[in-house]
Short mmCIF file of C-alpha atoms in Angstrom, two decimals:
data_model
loop_
_atom_site.label_atom_id
_atom_site.label_comp_id
_atom_site.label_asym_id
_atom_site.label_seq_id
_atom_site.Cartn_x
_atom_site.Cartn_y
_atom_site.Cartn_z
CA MET A 1176 6.80 6.88 276.65
CA THR A 1177 10.03 8.42 277.95
CA THR A 1178 9.35 11.37 280.28
CA THR A 1179 12.95 12.12 281.28
CA PRO A 1180 15.51 13.66 278.89
CA PRO A 1181 17.36 11.09 276.80
CA ALA A 1182 20.96 10.33 277.64
CA LEU A 1183 23.38 12.33 275.49
CA LEU A 1184 26.22 10.11 274.30
CA ARG A 1185 29.25 11.40 272.44
CA THR A 1186 31.30 8.23 271.93
CA ALA A 1187 30.67 4.70 270.78
CA GLY A 1188 32.21 3.51 274.04
CA GLU A 1189 29.48 5.27 276.01
CA LEU A 1190 26.84 3.69 273.83
CA HIS A 1191 28.34 0.20 274.05
CA ALA A 1192 28.53 0.48 277.85
CA ARG A 1193 24.75 0.77 278.12
CA VAL A 1194 23.02 -2.34 279.41
CA ARG A 1195 20.67 -3.59 276.71
CA HIS A 1196 17.25 -5.05 277.40
CA GLY A 1197 15.05 -6.11 274.53
CA ARG A 1198 15.48 -4.81 271.00
CA ARG A 1199 17.41 -1.68 270.06
CA ALA A 1200 15.79 0.53 267.40
CA VAL A 1201 17.86 3.29 265.80
CA VAL A 1202 16.69 6.43 264.01
CA MET A 1203 19.50 8.12 262.06
CA THR A 1204 19.27 11.89 261.57
CA MET A 1205 21.41 14.91 260.77
CA GLY A 1206 19.68 16.83 263.52
CA ALA A 1207 17.33 19.82 263.16
CA LEU A 1208 14.58 17.45 264.22
CA HIS A 1209 10.96 18.10 263.24
CA GLU A 1210 7.65 16.22 263.35
CA GLY A 1211 8.80 13.87 260.60
CA HIS A 1212 11.70 12.74 262.79
CA ALA A 1213 9.40 12.57 265.80
CA THR A 1214 7.13 10.20 263.85
CA LEU A 1215 10.12 7.97 263.12
CA ILE A 1216 11.07 7.97 266.82
CA ARG A 1217 7.51 7.19 267.97
CA THR A 1218 7.36 4.32 265.47
CA ALA A 1219 10.71 3.05 266.74
CA ARG A 1220 9.37 3.23 270.30
CA ASP A 1221 6.35 1.13 269.34
CA LEU A 1222 8.47 -1.44 267.51
CA ALA A 1223 11.11 -1.68 270.26
CA GLY A 1224 8.43 -2.12 272.89
CA PRO A 1225 8.51 -1.07 276.53
CA ASP A 1226 11.53 -3.27 277.26
CA GLY A 1227 13.52 -2.17 274.23
CA GLU A 1228 15.71 0.85 273.58
CA VAL A 1229 15.42 3.70 271.06
CA VAL A 1230 18.60 5.47 270.02
CA VAL A 1231 18.58 8.58 267.84
CA THR A 1232 21.79 9.48 266.05
CA VAL A 1233 22.58 13.13 265.28
CA PHE A 1234 25.48 13.55 262.89
CA VAL A 1235 25.88 15.97 259.98
CA ASN A 1236 27.88 13.78 257.62
CA PRO A 1237 30.36 15.79 255.54
CA LEU A 1238 30.82 12.95 253.04
CA GLN A 1239 27.34 13.35 251.56
CA PHE A 1240 27.59 17.08 250.85
CA GLY A 1241 29.04 18.05 247.49
CA ALA A 1242 30.85 21.23 246.49
CA GLY A 1243 28.59 24.24 246.82
CA GLU A 1244 26.01 22.42 248.96
CA ASP A 1245 24.80 23.59 252.35
CA LEU A 1246 27.10 21.75 254.80
CA ASP A 1247 28.18 24.94 256.60
CA ARG A 1248 24.69 26.37 256.91
CA TYR A 1249 22.93 23.09 257.68
CA PRO A 1250 21.08 23.76 260.97
CA ARG A 1251 22.61 22.42 264.18
CA THR A 1252 20.08 22.51 267.02
CA LEU A 1253 21.19 19.84 269.48
CA ASP A 1254 19.41 21.22 272.56
CA ALA A 1255 16.09 21.35 270.72
CA ASP A 1256 16.80 17.94 269.19
CA LEU A 1257 17.23 16.40 272.64
CA GLU A 1258 13.89 17.80 273.74
CA ILE A 1259 12.04 16.55 270.65
CA ALA A 1260 13.69 13.14 270.83
CA GLY A 1261 12.81 12.76 274.51
CA ARG A 1262 9.16 13.71 274.00
CA ALA A 1263 8.89 11.22 271.13
CA GLY A 1264 10.25 8.35 273.22
CA ALA A 1265 14.02 8.17 272.68
CA ASP A 1266 16.15 6.68 275.42
CA ALA A 1267 19.45 8.04 274.12
CA VAL A 1268 20.82 10.48 271.57
CA PHE A 1269 24.15 9.51 270.06
CA ALA A 1270 25.74 12.73 268.77
CA PRO A 1271 29.35 11.96 267.89
CA GLY A 1272 31.83 14.42 266.46
CA ALA A 1273 33.52 13.89 263.11
CA ASP A 1274 36.64 12.60 264.90
CA GLU A 1275 34.58 9.84 266.50
CA VAL A 1276 32.99 8.70 263.26
CA TYR A 1277 36.07 9.25 261.08
CA PRO A 1278 39.02 8.99 263.51
CA GLY A 1279 41.59 8.89 260.73
CA GLY A 1280 40.04 11.64 258.67
CA GLU A 1281 38.01 10.91 255.56
CA PRO A 1282 37.91 7.12 255.09
CA GLN A 1283 40.03 5.63 252.35
CA VAL A 1284 37.66 2.68 251.99
CA ARG A 1285 34.02 3.55 251.28
CA ILE A 1286 30.79 1.85 250.32
CA THR A 1287 29.85 2.42 246.68
CA ALA A 1288 26.18 2.78 245.78
CA GLY A 1289 26.53 1.18 242.33
CA PRO A 1290 24.32 1.92 239.30
CA MET A 1291 21.20 2.77 241.33
CA GLY A 1292 23.20 5.43 243.13
CA GLU A 1293 24.07 7.16 239.86
CA ARG A 1294 20.45 7.91 238.93
CA LEU A 1295 18.19 10.83 239.91
CA GLU A 1296 19.64 12.15 243.18
CA GLY A 1297 22.94 10.46 242.38
CA ALA A 1298 23.14 12.16 238.99
CA SER A 1299 22.32 15.54 240.52
CA ARG A 1300 24.64 15.07 243.50
CA PRO A 1301 27.64 12.95 242.42
CA GLY A 1302 29.11 10.98 245.30
CA HIS A 1303 26.21 11.75 247.62
CA PHE A 1304 24.99 8.18 247.97
CA ASP A 1305 28.50 6.76 248.42
CA GLY A 1306 28.94 9.13 251.36
CA MET A 1307 25.49 8.35 252.71
CA LEU A 1308 25.97 4.57 252.59
CA THR A 1309 29.42 4.84 254.12
CA VAL A 1310 28.16 6.73 257.16
CA VAL A 1311 25.03 4.57 257.48
CA GLY A 1312 27.21 1.47 257.39
CA LYS A 1313 29.48 2.93 260.06
CA LEU A 1314 26.58 4.03 262.26
CA LEU A 1315 24.95 0.61 261.98
CA HIS A 1316 28.20 -0.92 263.24
CA LEU A 1317 28.60 1.69 265.98
CA THR A 1318 25.02 1.51 267.27
CA ARG A 1319 24.49 -2.24 266.71
CA PRO A 1320 20.69 -2.05 266.31
CA ASP A 1321 18.17 -4.80 265.76
CA LEU A 1322 16.17 -2.49 263.50
CA ALA A 1323 16.75 0.91 261.90
CA LEU A 1324 14.06 3.28 260.66
CA TYR A 1325 14.19 5.71 257.73
CA GLY A 1326 11.63 8.00 256.13
CA GLN A 1327 10.08 7.25 252.76
CA LYS A 1328 10.54 10.90 251.70
CA ASP A 1329 14.11 9.92 250.83
CA ALA A 1330 12.90 7.01 248.72
CA GLN A 1331 16.10 6.41 246.79
CA GLN A 1332 18.15 6.56 249.98
CA LEU A 1333 15.86 4.02 251.63
CA ALA A 1334 16.08 1.69 248.61
CA LEU A 1335 19.88 1.88 248.61
CA ILE A 1336 20.13 1.21 252.35
CA ARG A 1337 17.93 -1.85 251.92
CA ARG A 1338 20.09 -3.00 249.03
CA MET A 1339 23.30 -2.48 251.04
CA VAL A 1340 21.93 -4.40 254.01
CA ARG A 1341 20.88 -7.25 251.74
CA ASP A 1342 24.00 -7.34 249.55
CA LEU A 1343 26.50 -6.98 252.42
CA ASN A 1344 24.66 -9.16 254.96
CA PHE A 1345 24.07 -6.58 257.66
CA GLY A 1346 22.13 -8.25 260.47
CA VAL A 1347 19.53 -5.51 260.85
CA GLU A 1348 15.90 -5.02 259.88
CA ILE A 1349 15.24 -1.87 257.81
CA VAL A 1350 11.85 -0.18 258.34
CA GLY A 1351 10.46 2.52 256.04
CA VAL A 1352 8.08 5.07 257.57
CA PRO A 1353 5.62 7.10 255.42
CA THR A 1354 6.33 10.74 254.64
CA VAL A 1355 4.95 13.28 257.11
CA ARG A 1356 3.46 16.43 255.56
CA GLU A 1357 2.47 19.83 256.81
CA GLU A 1358 -1.18 20.86 256.54
CA ASP A 1359 -0.61 22.46 253.13
CA GLY A 1360 0.95 19.27 251.77
CA LEU A 1361 4.63 20.28 251.85
CA ALA A 1362 6.77 17.34 252.95
CA LEU A 1363 8.49 18.02 256.25
CA SER A 1364 12.19 18.75 255.83
CA SER A 1365 14.88 20.43 257.89
CA ARG A 1366 15.51 22.62 254.84
CA ASN A 1367 11.97 24.07 254.84
CA ARG A 1368 13.13 26.65 257.38
CA TYR A 1369 15.27 28.25 254.68
CA LEU A 1370 12.20 29.17 252.58
CA SER A 1371 10.81 32.70 252.59
CA THR A 1372 7.03 33.12 252.54
CA ALA A 1373 7.04 33.60 248.76
CA GLU A 1374 9.43 30.69 248.21
CA ARG A 1375 7.25 28.42 250.30
CA ARG A 1376 4.23 29.23 248.12
CA THR A 1377 6.21 28.18 245.06
CA ALA A 1378 7.59 25.10 246.82
CA LEU A 1379 4.07 23.75 247.30
CA ALA A 1380 4.16 22.86 243.61
CA LEU A 1381 6.28 19.80 244.43
CA SER A 1382 3.58 18.07 246.44
CA GLN A 1383 0.81 19.47 244.22
CA ALA A 1384 2.48 17.98 241.15
CA LEU A 1385 2.81 14.59 242.85
CA PHE A 1386 -0.83 14.66 243.94
CA ALA A 1387 -1.90 15.58 240.38
CA GLY A 1388 0.01 12.57 239.05
CA GLN A 1389 -1.44 10.41 241.81
CA ASP A 1390 -4.98 11.54 241.00
CA ARG A 1391 -4.46 10.86 237.29
CA HIS A 1392 -3.14 7.42 238.11
CA ALA A 1393 -6.11 6.62 240.36
CA ALA A 1394 -8.56 7.75 237.66
CA GLN A 1395 -6.86 5.53 235.07
CA GLU A 1396 -6.86 2.53 237.36
CA ALA A 1397 -10.56 3.00 238.14
CA LEU A 1398 -11.38 3.43 234.46
CA CYS A 1399 -9.54 0.28 233.43
CA ALA A 1400 -11.11 -1.70 236.27
CA ARG A 1401 -14.59 -0.55 235.23
CA ALA A 1402 -13.87 -1.32 231.57
CA ARG A 1403 -12.89 -4.88 232.43
CA GLU A 1404 -16.02 -5.39 234.52
CA VAL A 1405 -18.66 -3.98 232.14
CA PRO A 1406 -19.59 -6.07 229.05
CA ALA A 1407 -18.54 -4.66 225.67
CA THR A 1408 -21.91 -3.10 224.97
CA ARG A 1409 -23.55 0.29 224.95
CA ALA A 1410 -23.75 -0.05 228.74
CA ARG A 1411 -19.94 -0.07 228.89
CA ALA A 1412 -19.70 3.21 227.01
CA GLU A 1413 -22.33 4.74 229.29
CA ALA A 1414 -20.51 3.49 232.39
CA LEU A 1415 -17.21 4.91 231.17
CA GLY A 1416 -18.87 8.16 230.25
CA ALA A 1417 -20.21 8.40 233.79
CA LEU A 1418 -16.60 8.42 234.98
CA GLY A 1419 -16.00 11.54 232.94
CA GLU A 1420 -13.85 9.77 230.35
CA SER A 1421 -15.82 10.34 227.16
CA ARG A 1422 -12.81 9.81 224.93
CA ALA A 1423 -12.11 6.43 226.50
CA ALA A 1424 -15.79 5.60 226.37
CA ALA A 1425 -15.70 5.96 222.60
CA ASP A 1426 -13.44 2.93 222.46
CA ALA A 1427 -14.34 0.80 225.44
CA HIS A 1428 -12.75 -2.33 224.04
CA ALA A 1429 -9.39 -0.59 223.66
CA VAL A 1430 -9.58 0.64 227.23
CA ALA A 1431 -10.46 -2.82 228.52
CA THR A 1432 -7.45 -4.40 226.86
CA SER A 1433 -5.00 -1.55 227.47
CA ALA A 1434 -2.10 -1.49 229.91
CA PRO A 1435 -3.11 -0.99 233.57
CA GLY A 1436 -2.29 2.70 233.41
CA SER A 1437 -0.34 5.14 231.30
CA ALA A 1438 2.91 6.16 232.93
CA ALA A 1439 3.20 8.95 230.37
CA ALA A 1440 -0.14 10.43 231.44
CA VAL A 1441 0.90 10.38 235.10
CA ARG A 1442 4.14 12.17 234.27
CA GLU A 1443 2.31 14.73 232.14
CA ALA A 1444 -0.23 15.54 234.87
CA ALA A 1445 2.60 16.22 237.31
CA ARG A 1446 4.69 18.16 234.81
CA LEU A 1447 1.86 20.60 234.02
CA VAL A 1448 1.87 21.73 237.66
CA LEU A 1449 5.65 22.09 237.68
CA ASP A 1450 5.60 24.04 234.42
CA ASP A 1451 3.20 26.54 235.97
CA ALA A 1452 5.47 26.87 239.01
CA SER A 1453 8.45 27.58 236.77
CA ARG A 1454 6.69 30.82 235.82
CA ALA A 1455 5.90 31.80 239.41
CA THR A 1456 7.66 34.51 241.41
CA PRO A 1457 10.06 33.26 242.62
CA PRO A 1458 10.25 30.43 240.07
CA LEU A 1459 10.66 26.73 240.70
CA GLU A 1460 13.75 25.34 238.98
CA LEU A 1461 13.07 21.68 238.22
CA ASP A 1462 15.91 19.22 238.66
CA TYR A 1463 14.00 16.08 237.72
CA LEU A 1464 10.57 14.51 237.58
CA ALA A 1465 10.69 10.73 237.30
CA LEU A 1466 8.35 7.75 237.50
CA VAL A 1467 10.53 4.81 238.43
CA ASP A 1468 10.64 1.19 239.48
CA PRO A 1469 11.59 1.23 243.20
CA SER A 1470 13.76 -1.86 242.80
CA ASP A 1471 16.37 -0.04 240.70
CA PHE A 1472 15.06 3.52 240.11
CA THR A 1473 14.89 3.16 236.33
CA GLU A 1474 12.01 4.80 234.45
CA ILE A 1475 8.95 2.61 233.94
CA GLY A 1476 7.03 2.17 230.70
CA ASP A 1477 3.30 2.15 230.00
CA ASP A 1478 3.23 -1.65 230.32
CA HIS A 1479 4.54 -1.57 233.90
CA THR A 1480 2.62 -3.39 236.61
CA GLY A 1481 3.32 -3.29 240.32
CA ALA A 1482 4.98 -0.69 242.52
CA ALA A 1483 6.32 2.62 241.25
CA VAL A 1484 7.64 5.86 242.72
CA LEU A 1485 6.78 9.28 241.30
CA ALA A 1486 9.68 11.47 242.43
CA VAL A 1487 10.55 15.14 242.04
CA ALA A 1488 13.47 17.37 242.96
CA ALA A 1489 13.60 21.12 242.47
CA ARG A 1490 15.24 24.27 243.72
CA VAL A 1491 13.34 27.28 245.01
CA GLY A 1492 15.68 30.16 245.65
CA ALA A 1493 18.78 28.66 247.27
CA THR A 1494 16.90 25.68 248.73
CA ARG A 1495 16.76 22.27 247.08
CA LEU A 1496 13.79 20.06 247.97
CA ILE A 1497 12.73 16.51 247.13
CA ASP A 1498 9.45 14.63 247.43
CA ASN A 1499 7.74 11.50 246.14
CA VAL A 1500 4.59 9.39 246.27
CA HIS A 1501 4.25 5.64 245.88
CA LEU A 1502 1.87 4.22 243.27
CA THR A 1503 0.77 0.74 242.31
CA PHE A 1504 -0.02 0.02 238.66
CA GLY A 1505 -2.50 -2.73 237.92
CA SER A 1506 -4.57 -2.18 241.09
CA LEU A 1507 -7.62 -0.11 241.95
CA GLY A 1508 -5.78 2.83 243.50
CA ALA A 1509 -2.65 4.56 244.68
CA ALA A 1510 -1.06 5.06 248.06
CA SER A 1511 1.09 7.98 249.17
#
């Protein structure tokens, strides 16, 4: 692991002048680094190997902030970022100014996210994903990596980057890294520092709601698996009853032939937690709760099998937060 401070680079020319050995892995950030970013950098270090290079970009992209959003107050902590990046294994930090990334001002030609970019986060923040993909595309060209790593907390962003790379033939491998959480379950975010003590207590409802939906999903999957395994006899009803599902046990045959899991029940379990938080002090103001297909971020139905994402966005005070968990319908469990 790197023990010396990473090189601070301000221009693409400085970055391109570096002699490359092995694979280059890039972690793109807007700065204000925390343990979630450090996990991305450590993963990049492992994937690049001892002979490779890890580059962390720090750039607060004005294109992905809408009117009234927190561009001006977004934290800028470059000195601390350099220290965190170095400890995690970065070789260089590329921190260009806006003039370096957009030398002619705001670009006239941009990457458009398409229909997937108009849903959920895109509906709440019009133009956000067009700005995000435009800067990611530019940074991929400027840094010229072999692989680039992004956190799964921004699930829709990750899906769109993968789609862009595939559709536009970028020669780079995209790696998703699981969400890092604090001990109380709150997903790590640079915006968490805005929360007061009371707001943070309310904000915990985001992860608690997702875990409630995840638990409901796991119980349904286990119930359906048991129903398929136990013969349609009194023993089946007793086995289902032992799982604490007396209502399902009353109609074991229906359970055995039902869909792998009820998406509606997963949504409802999560929504109950969020409804309670809406009455807290201060209240949680829900933006959306969605259970979607990760291939296009459209809502899934009760007959869905395969991967799904349970996603939530809400505002607590002046701070907007997002979170998600990944589920698999038609299996024996769920993964976060």
